[in-house]
mmCIF file with all atom_site columns, C-alpha atoms and ligand atoms in Angstrom:
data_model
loop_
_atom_site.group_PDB
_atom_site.id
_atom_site.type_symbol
_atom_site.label_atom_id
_atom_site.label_alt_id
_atom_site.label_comp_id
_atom_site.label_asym_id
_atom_site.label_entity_id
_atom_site.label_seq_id
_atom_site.pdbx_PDB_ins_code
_atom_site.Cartn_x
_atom_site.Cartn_y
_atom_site.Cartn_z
_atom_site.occupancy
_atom_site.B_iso_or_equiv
_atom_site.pdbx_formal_charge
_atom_site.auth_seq_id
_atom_site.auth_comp_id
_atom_site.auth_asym_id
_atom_site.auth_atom_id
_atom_site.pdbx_PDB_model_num
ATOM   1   C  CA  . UNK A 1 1   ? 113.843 107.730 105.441 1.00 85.00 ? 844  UNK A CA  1
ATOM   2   C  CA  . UNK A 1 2   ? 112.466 106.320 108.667 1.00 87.00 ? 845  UNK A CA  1
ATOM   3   C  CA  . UNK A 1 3   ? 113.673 103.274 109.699 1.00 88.00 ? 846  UNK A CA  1
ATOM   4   C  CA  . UNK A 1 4   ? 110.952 100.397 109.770 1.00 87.00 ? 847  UNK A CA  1
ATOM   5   C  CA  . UNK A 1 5   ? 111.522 96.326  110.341 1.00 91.00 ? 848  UNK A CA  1
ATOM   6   C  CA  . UNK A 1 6   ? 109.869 95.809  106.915 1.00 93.00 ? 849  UNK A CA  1
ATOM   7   C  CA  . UNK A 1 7   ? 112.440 93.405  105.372 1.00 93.00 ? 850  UNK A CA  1
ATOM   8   C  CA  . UNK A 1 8   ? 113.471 95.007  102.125 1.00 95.00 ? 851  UNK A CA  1
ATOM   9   C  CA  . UNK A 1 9   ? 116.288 96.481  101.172 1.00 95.00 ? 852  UNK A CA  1
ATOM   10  C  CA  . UNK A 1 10  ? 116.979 100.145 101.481 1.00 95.00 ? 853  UNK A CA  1
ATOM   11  C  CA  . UNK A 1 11  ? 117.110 100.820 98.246  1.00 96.00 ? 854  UNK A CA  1
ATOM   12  C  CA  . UNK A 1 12  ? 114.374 99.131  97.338  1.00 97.00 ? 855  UNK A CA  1
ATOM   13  C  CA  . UNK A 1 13  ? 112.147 101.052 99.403  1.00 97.00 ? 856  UNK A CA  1
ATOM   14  C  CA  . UNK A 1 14  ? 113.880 104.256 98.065  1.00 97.00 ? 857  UNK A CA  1
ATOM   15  C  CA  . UNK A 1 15  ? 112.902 103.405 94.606  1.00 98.00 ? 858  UNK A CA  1
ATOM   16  C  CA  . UNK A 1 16  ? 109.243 102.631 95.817  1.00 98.00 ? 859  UNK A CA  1
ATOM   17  C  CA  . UNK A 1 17  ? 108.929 105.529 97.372  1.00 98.00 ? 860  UNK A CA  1
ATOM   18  C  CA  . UNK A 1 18  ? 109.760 108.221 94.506  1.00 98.00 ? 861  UNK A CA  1
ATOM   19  C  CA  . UNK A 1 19  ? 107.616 105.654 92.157  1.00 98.00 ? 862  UNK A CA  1
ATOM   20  C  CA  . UNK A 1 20  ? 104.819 106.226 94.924  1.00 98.00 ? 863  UNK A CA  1
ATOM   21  C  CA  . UNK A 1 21  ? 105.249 109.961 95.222  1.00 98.00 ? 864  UNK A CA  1
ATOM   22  C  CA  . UNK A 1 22  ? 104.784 110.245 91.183  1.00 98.00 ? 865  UNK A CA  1
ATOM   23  C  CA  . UNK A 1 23  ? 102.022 108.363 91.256  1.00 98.00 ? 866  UNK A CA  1
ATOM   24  C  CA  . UNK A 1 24  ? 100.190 110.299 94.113  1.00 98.00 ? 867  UNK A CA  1
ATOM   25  C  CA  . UNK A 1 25  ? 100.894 113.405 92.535  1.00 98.00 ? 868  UNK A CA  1
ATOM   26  C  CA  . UNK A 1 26  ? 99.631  112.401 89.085  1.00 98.00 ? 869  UNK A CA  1
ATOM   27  C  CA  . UNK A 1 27  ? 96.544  110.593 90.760  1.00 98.00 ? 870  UNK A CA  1
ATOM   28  C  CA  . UNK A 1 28  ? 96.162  113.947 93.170  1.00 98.00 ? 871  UNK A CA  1
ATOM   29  C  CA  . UNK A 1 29  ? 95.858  116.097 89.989  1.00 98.00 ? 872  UNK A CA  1
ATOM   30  C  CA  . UNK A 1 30  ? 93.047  113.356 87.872  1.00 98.00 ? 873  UNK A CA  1
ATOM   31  C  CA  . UNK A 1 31  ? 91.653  113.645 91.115  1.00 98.00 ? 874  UNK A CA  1
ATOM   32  C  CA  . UNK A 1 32  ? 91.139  117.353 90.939  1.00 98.00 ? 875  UNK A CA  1
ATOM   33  C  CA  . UNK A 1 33  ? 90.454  117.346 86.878  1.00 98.00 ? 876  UNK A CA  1
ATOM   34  C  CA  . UNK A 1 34  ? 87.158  114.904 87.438  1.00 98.00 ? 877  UNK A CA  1
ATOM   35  C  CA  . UNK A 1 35  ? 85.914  117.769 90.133  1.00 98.00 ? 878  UNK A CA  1
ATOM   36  C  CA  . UNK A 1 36  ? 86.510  120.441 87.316  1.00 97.00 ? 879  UNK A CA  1
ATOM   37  C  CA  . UNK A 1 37  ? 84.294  118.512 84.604  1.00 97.00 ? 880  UNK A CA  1
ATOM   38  C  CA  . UNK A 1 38  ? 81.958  117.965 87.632  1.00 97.00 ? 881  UNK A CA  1
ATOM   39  C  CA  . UNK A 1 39  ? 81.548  121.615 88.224  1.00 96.00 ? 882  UNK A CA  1
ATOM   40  C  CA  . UNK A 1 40  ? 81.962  122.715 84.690  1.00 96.00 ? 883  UNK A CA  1
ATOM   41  C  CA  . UNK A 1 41  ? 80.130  120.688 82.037  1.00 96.00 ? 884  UNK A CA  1
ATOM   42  C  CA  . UNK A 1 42  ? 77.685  122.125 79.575  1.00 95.00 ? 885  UNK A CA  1
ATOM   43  C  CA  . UNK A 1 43  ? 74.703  120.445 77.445  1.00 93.00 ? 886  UNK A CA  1
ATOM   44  C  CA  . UNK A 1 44  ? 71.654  118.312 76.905  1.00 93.00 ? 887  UNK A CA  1
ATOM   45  C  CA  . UNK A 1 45  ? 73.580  115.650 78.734  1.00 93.00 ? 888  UNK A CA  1
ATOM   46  C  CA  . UNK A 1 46  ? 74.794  118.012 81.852  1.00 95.00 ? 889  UNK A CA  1
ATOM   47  C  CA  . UNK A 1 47  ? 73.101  115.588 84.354  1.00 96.00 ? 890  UNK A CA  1
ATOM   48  C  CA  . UNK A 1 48  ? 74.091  111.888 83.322  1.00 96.00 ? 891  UNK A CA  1
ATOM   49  C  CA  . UNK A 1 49  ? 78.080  113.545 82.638  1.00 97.00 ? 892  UNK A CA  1
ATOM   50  C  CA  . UNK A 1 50  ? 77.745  115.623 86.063  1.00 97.00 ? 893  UNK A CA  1
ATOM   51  C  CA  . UNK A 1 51  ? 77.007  112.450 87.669  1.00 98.00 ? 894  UNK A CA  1
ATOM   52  C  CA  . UNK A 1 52  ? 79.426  110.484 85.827  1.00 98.00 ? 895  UNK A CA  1
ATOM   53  C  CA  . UNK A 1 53  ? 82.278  112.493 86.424  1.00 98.00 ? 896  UNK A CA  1
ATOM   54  C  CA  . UNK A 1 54  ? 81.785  112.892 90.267  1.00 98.00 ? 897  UNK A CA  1
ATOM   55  C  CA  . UNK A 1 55  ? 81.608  109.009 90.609  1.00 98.00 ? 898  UNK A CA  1
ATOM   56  C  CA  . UNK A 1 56  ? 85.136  108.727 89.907  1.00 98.00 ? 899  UNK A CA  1
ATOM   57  C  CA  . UNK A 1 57  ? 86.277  110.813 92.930  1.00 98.00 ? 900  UNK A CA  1
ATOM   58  C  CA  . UNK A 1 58  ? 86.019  108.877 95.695  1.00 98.00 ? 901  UNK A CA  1
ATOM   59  C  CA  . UNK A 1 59  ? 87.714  105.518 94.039  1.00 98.00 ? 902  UNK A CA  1
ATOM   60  C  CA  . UNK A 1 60  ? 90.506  108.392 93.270  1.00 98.00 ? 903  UNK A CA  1
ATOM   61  C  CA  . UNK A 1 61  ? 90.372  109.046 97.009  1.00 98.00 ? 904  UNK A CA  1
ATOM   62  C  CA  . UNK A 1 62  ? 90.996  105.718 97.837  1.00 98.00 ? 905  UNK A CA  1
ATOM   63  C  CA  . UNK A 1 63  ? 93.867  104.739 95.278  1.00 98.00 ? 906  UNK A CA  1
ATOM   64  C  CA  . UNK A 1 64  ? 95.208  108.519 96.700  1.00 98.00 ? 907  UNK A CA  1
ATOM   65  C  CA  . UNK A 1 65  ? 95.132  107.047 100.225 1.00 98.00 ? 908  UNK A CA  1
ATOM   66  C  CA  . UNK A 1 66  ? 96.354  103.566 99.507  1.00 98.00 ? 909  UNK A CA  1
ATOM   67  C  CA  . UNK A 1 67  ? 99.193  105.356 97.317  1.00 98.00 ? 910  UNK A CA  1
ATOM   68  C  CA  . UNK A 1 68  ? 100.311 107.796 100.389 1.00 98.00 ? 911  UNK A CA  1
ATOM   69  C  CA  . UNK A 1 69  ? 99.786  105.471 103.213 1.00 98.00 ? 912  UNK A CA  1
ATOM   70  C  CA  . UNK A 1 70  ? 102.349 103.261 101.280 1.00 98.00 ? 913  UNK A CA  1
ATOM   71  C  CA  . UNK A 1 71  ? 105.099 105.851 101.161 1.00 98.00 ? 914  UNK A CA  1
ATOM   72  C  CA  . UNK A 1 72  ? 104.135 106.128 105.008 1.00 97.00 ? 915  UNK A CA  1
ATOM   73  C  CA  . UNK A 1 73  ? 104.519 102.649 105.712 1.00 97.00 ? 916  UNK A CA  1
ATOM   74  C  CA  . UNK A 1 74  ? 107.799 102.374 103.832 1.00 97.00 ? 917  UNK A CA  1
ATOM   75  C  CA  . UNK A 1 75  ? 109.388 104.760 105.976 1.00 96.00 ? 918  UNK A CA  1
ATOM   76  C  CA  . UNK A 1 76  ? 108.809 107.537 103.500 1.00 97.00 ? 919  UNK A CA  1
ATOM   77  C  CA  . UNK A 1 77  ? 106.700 111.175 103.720 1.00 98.00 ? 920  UNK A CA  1
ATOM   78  C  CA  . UNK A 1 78  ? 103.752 111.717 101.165 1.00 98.00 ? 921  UNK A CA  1
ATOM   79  C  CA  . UNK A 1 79  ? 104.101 115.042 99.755  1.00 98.00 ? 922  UNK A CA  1
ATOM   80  C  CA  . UNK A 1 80  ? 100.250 115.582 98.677  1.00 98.00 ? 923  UNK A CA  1
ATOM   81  C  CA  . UNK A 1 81  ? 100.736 119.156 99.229  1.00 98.00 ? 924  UNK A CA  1
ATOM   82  C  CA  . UNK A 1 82  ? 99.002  121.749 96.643  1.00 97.00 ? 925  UNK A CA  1
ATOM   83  C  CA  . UNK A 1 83  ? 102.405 123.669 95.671  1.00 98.00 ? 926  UNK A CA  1
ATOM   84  C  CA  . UNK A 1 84  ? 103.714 119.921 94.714  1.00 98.00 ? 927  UNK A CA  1
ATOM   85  C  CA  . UNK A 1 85  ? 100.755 118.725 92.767  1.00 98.00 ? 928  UNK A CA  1
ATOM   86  C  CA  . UNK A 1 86  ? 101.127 122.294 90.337  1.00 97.00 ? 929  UNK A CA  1
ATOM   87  C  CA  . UNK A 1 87  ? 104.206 121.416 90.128  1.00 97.00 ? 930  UNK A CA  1
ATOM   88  C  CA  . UNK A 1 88  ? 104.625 118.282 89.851  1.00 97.00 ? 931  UNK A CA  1
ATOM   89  C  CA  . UNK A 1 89  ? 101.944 116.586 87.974  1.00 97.00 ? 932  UNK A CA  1
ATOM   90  C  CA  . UNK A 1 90  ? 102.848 115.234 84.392  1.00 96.00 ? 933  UNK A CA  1
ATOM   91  C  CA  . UNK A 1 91  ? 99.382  115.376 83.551  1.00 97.00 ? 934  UNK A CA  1
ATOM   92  C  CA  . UNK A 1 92  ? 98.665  118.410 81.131  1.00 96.00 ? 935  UNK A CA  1
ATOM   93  C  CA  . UNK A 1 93  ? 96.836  121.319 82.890  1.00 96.00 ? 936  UNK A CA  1
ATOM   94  C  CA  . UNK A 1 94  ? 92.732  120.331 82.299  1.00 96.00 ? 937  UNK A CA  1
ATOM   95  C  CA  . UNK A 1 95  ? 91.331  123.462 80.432  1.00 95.00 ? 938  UNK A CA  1
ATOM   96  C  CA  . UNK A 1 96  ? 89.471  125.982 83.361  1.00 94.00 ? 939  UNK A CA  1
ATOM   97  C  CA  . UNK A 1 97  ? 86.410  126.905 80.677  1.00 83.00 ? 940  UNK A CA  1
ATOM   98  C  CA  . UNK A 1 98  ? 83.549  124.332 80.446  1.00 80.00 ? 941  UNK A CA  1
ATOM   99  C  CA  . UNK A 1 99  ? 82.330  122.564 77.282  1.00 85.00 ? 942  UNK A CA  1
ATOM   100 C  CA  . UNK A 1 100 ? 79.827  120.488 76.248  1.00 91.00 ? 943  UNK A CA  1
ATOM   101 C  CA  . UNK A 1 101 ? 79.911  116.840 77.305  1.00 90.00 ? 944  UNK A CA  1
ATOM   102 C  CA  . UNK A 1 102 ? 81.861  115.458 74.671  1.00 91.00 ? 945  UNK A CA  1
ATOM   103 C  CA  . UNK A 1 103 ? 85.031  117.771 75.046  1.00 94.00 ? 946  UNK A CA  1
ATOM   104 C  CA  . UNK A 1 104 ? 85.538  116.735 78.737  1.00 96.00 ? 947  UNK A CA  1
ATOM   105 C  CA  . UNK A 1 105 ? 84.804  113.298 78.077  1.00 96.00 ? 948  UNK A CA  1
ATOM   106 C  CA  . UNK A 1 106 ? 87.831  113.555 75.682  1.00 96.00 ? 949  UNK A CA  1
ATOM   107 C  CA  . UNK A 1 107 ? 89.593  115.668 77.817  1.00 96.00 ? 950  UNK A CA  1
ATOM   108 C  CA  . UNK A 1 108 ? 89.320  113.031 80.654  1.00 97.00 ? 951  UNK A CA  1
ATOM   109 C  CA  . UNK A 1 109 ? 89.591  109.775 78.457  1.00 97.00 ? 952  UNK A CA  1
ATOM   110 C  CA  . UNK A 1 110 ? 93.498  111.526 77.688  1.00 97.00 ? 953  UNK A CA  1
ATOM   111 C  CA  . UNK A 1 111 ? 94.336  112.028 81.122  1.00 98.00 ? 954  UNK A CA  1
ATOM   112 C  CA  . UNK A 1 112 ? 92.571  108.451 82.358  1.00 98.00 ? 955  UNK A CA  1
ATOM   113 C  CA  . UNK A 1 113 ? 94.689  106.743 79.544  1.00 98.00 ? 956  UNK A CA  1
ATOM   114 C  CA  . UNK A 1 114 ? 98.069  109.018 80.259  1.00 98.00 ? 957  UNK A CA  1
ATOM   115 C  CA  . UNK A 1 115 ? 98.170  108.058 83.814  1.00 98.00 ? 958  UNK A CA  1
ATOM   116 C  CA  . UNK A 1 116 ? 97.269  104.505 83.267  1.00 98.00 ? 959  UNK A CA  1
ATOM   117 C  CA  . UNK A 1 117 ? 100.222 104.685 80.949  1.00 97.00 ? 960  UNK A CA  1
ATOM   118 C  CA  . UNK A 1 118 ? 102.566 106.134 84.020  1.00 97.00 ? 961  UNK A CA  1
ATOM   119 C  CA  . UNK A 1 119 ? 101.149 103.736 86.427  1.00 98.00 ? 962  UNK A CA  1
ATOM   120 C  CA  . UNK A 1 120 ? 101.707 100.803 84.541  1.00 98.00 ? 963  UNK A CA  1
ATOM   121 C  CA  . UNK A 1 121 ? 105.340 101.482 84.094  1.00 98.00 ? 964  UNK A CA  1
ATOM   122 C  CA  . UNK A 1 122 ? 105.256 102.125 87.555  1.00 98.00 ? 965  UNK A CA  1
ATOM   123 C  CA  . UNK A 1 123 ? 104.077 98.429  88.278  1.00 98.00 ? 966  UNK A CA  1
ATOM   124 C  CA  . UNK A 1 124 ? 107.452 97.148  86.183  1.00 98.00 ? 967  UNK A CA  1
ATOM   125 C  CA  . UNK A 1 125 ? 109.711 99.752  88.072  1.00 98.00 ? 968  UNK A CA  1
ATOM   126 C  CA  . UNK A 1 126 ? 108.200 98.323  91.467  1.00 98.00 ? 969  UNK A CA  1
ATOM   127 C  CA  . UNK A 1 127 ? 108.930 95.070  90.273  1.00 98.00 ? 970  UNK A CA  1
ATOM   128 C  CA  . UNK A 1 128 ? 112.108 95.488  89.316  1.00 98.00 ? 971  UNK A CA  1
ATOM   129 C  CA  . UNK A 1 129 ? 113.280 96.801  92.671  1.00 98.00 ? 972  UNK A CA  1
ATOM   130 C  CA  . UNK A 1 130 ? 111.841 94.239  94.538  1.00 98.00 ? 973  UNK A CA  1
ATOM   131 C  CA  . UNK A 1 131 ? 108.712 95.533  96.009  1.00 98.00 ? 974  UNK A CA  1
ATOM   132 C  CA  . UNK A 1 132 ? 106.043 93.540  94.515  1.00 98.00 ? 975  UNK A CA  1
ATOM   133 C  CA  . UNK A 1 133 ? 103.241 94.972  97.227  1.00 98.00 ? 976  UNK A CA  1
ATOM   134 C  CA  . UNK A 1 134 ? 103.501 98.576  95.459  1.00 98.00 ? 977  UNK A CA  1
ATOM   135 C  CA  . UNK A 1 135 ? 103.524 96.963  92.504  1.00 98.00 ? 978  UNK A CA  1
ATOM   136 C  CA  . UNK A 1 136 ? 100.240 95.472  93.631  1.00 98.00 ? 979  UNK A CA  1
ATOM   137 C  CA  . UNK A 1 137 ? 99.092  98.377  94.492  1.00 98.00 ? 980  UNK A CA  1
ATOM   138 C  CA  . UNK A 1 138 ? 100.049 99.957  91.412  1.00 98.00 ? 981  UNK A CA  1
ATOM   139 C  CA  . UNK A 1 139 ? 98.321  97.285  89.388  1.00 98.00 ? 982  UNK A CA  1
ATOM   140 C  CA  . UNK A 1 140 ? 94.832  97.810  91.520  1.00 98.00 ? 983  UNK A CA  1
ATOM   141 C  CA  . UNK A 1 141 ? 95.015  101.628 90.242  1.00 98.00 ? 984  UNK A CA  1
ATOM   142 C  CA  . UNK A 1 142 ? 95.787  100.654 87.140  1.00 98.00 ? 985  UNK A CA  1
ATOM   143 C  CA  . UNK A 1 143 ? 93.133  98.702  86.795  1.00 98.00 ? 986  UNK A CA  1
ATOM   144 C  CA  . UNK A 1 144 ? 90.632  100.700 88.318  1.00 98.00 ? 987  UNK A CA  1
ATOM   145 C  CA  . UNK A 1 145 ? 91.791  103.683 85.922  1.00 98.00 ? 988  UNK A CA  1
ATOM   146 C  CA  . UNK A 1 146 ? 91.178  101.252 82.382  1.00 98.00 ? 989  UNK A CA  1
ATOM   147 C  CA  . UNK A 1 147 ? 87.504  100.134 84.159  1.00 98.00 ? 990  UNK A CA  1
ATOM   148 C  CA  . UNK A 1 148 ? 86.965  104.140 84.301  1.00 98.00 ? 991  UNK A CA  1
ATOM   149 C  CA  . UNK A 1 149 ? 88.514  104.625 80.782  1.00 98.00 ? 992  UNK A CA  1
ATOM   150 C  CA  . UNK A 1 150 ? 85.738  102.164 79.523  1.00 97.00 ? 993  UNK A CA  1
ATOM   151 C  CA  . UNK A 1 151 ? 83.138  104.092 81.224  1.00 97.00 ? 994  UNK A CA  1
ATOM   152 C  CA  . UNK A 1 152 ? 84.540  107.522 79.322  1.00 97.00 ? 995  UNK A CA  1
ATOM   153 C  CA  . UNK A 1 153 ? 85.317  105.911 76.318  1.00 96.00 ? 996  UNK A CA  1
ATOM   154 C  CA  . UNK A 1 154 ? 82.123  104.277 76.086  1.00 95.00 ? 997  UNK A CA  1
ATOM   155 C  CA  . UNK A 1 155 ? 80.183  107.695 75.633  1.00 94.00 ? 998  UNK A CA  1
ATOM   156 C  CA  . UNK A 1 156 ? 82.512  108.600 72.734  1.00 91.00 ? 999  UNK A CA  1
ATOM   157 C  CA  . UNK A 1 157 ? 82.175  107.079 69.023  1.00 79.00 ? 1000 UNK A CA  1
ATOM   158 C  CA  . UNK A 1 158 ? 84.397  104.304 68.585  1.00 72.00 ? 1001 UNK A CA  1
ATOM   159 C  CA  . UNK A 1 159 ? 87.423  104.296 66.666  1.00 60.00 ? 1002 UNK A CA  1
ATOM   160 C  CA  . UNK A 1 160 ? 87.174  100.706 65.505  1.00 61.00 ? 1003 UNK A CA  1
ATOM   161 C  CA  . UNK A 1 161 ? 91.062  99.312  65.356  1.00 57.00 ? 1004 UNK A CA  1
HETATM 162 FE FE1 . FE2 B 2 .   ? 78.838  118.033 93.304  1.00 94.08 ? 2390 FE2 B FE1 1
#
């Protein structure tokens, strides 16, 4: 680990760091899955879906960047390398054949809600060890990842509690 003046402790910023590098690797891969649906949705509603889907990559772009630039800053190295995203990510594998609208829309609410899941236990591991500005970071994904959850789960009949 680089050696920085931020004031934490060491193992504090250890801690943040692997919590960081799960999270950029998880985020990475959602990243990648919302490009799939992009490229491979089918049906009547190909064009609102298509546009949908690609609206979610650039805020995934920036929560990728804030994520990595974090492990940077902490005196840390971002691993958002290919080989560590395939084999890394805890998010299941998104399928590679299209479908119409309403399987990807299901297929990207579970992934939305899985890594919202991750990241928010992420924001009580940060926390706990003392770095509440990952924490804050993690909360601003998590956050933006329930907002996009809305938007998917929104298309889908509700399952009324
Ligand atoms: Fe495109």
């Amino acid at each position: 680990m680089r050696h920085s003046r931020i004031g934490l402790p060491d193992n504090t910023k250890m801690t943040a760091i692997a919590l960081l590098q799960k999270a950029l690797v998880d985020t990475l891969d959602l990243r990648l899955a919302v490009k799939q649906a992009h490229w491979t949705v089918k049906g009547s509603d190909f064009q609102q879906l298509h546009e949908l889907f690609d609206s979610f990559v650039e805020p995934l772009d920036d929560e990728v960047d804030t994520i990595a630039e974090r492990i940077s800053i902490l005196g840390g190295v971002p691993d958002g390398r290919a080989v560590t995203v395939g084999t890394g990510s805890k998010l299941e594998a998104y399928p590679l054949e299209g479908g119409a609208g309403k399987s990807h829309l299901e297929w990207l609410a579970d992934r939305f809600a899985a890594l919202g899941d991750h990241i928010r236990e992420a924001i009580d591991q940060a926390d706990d060890a003392g770095d509440a500005d990952t924490a804050d970071i993690f909360t601003g994904t998590s956050r933006f990842l329930d907002k996009s959850l809305w938007f998917i789960e929104a298309h889908l009949p509700a399952a009324e509690a």
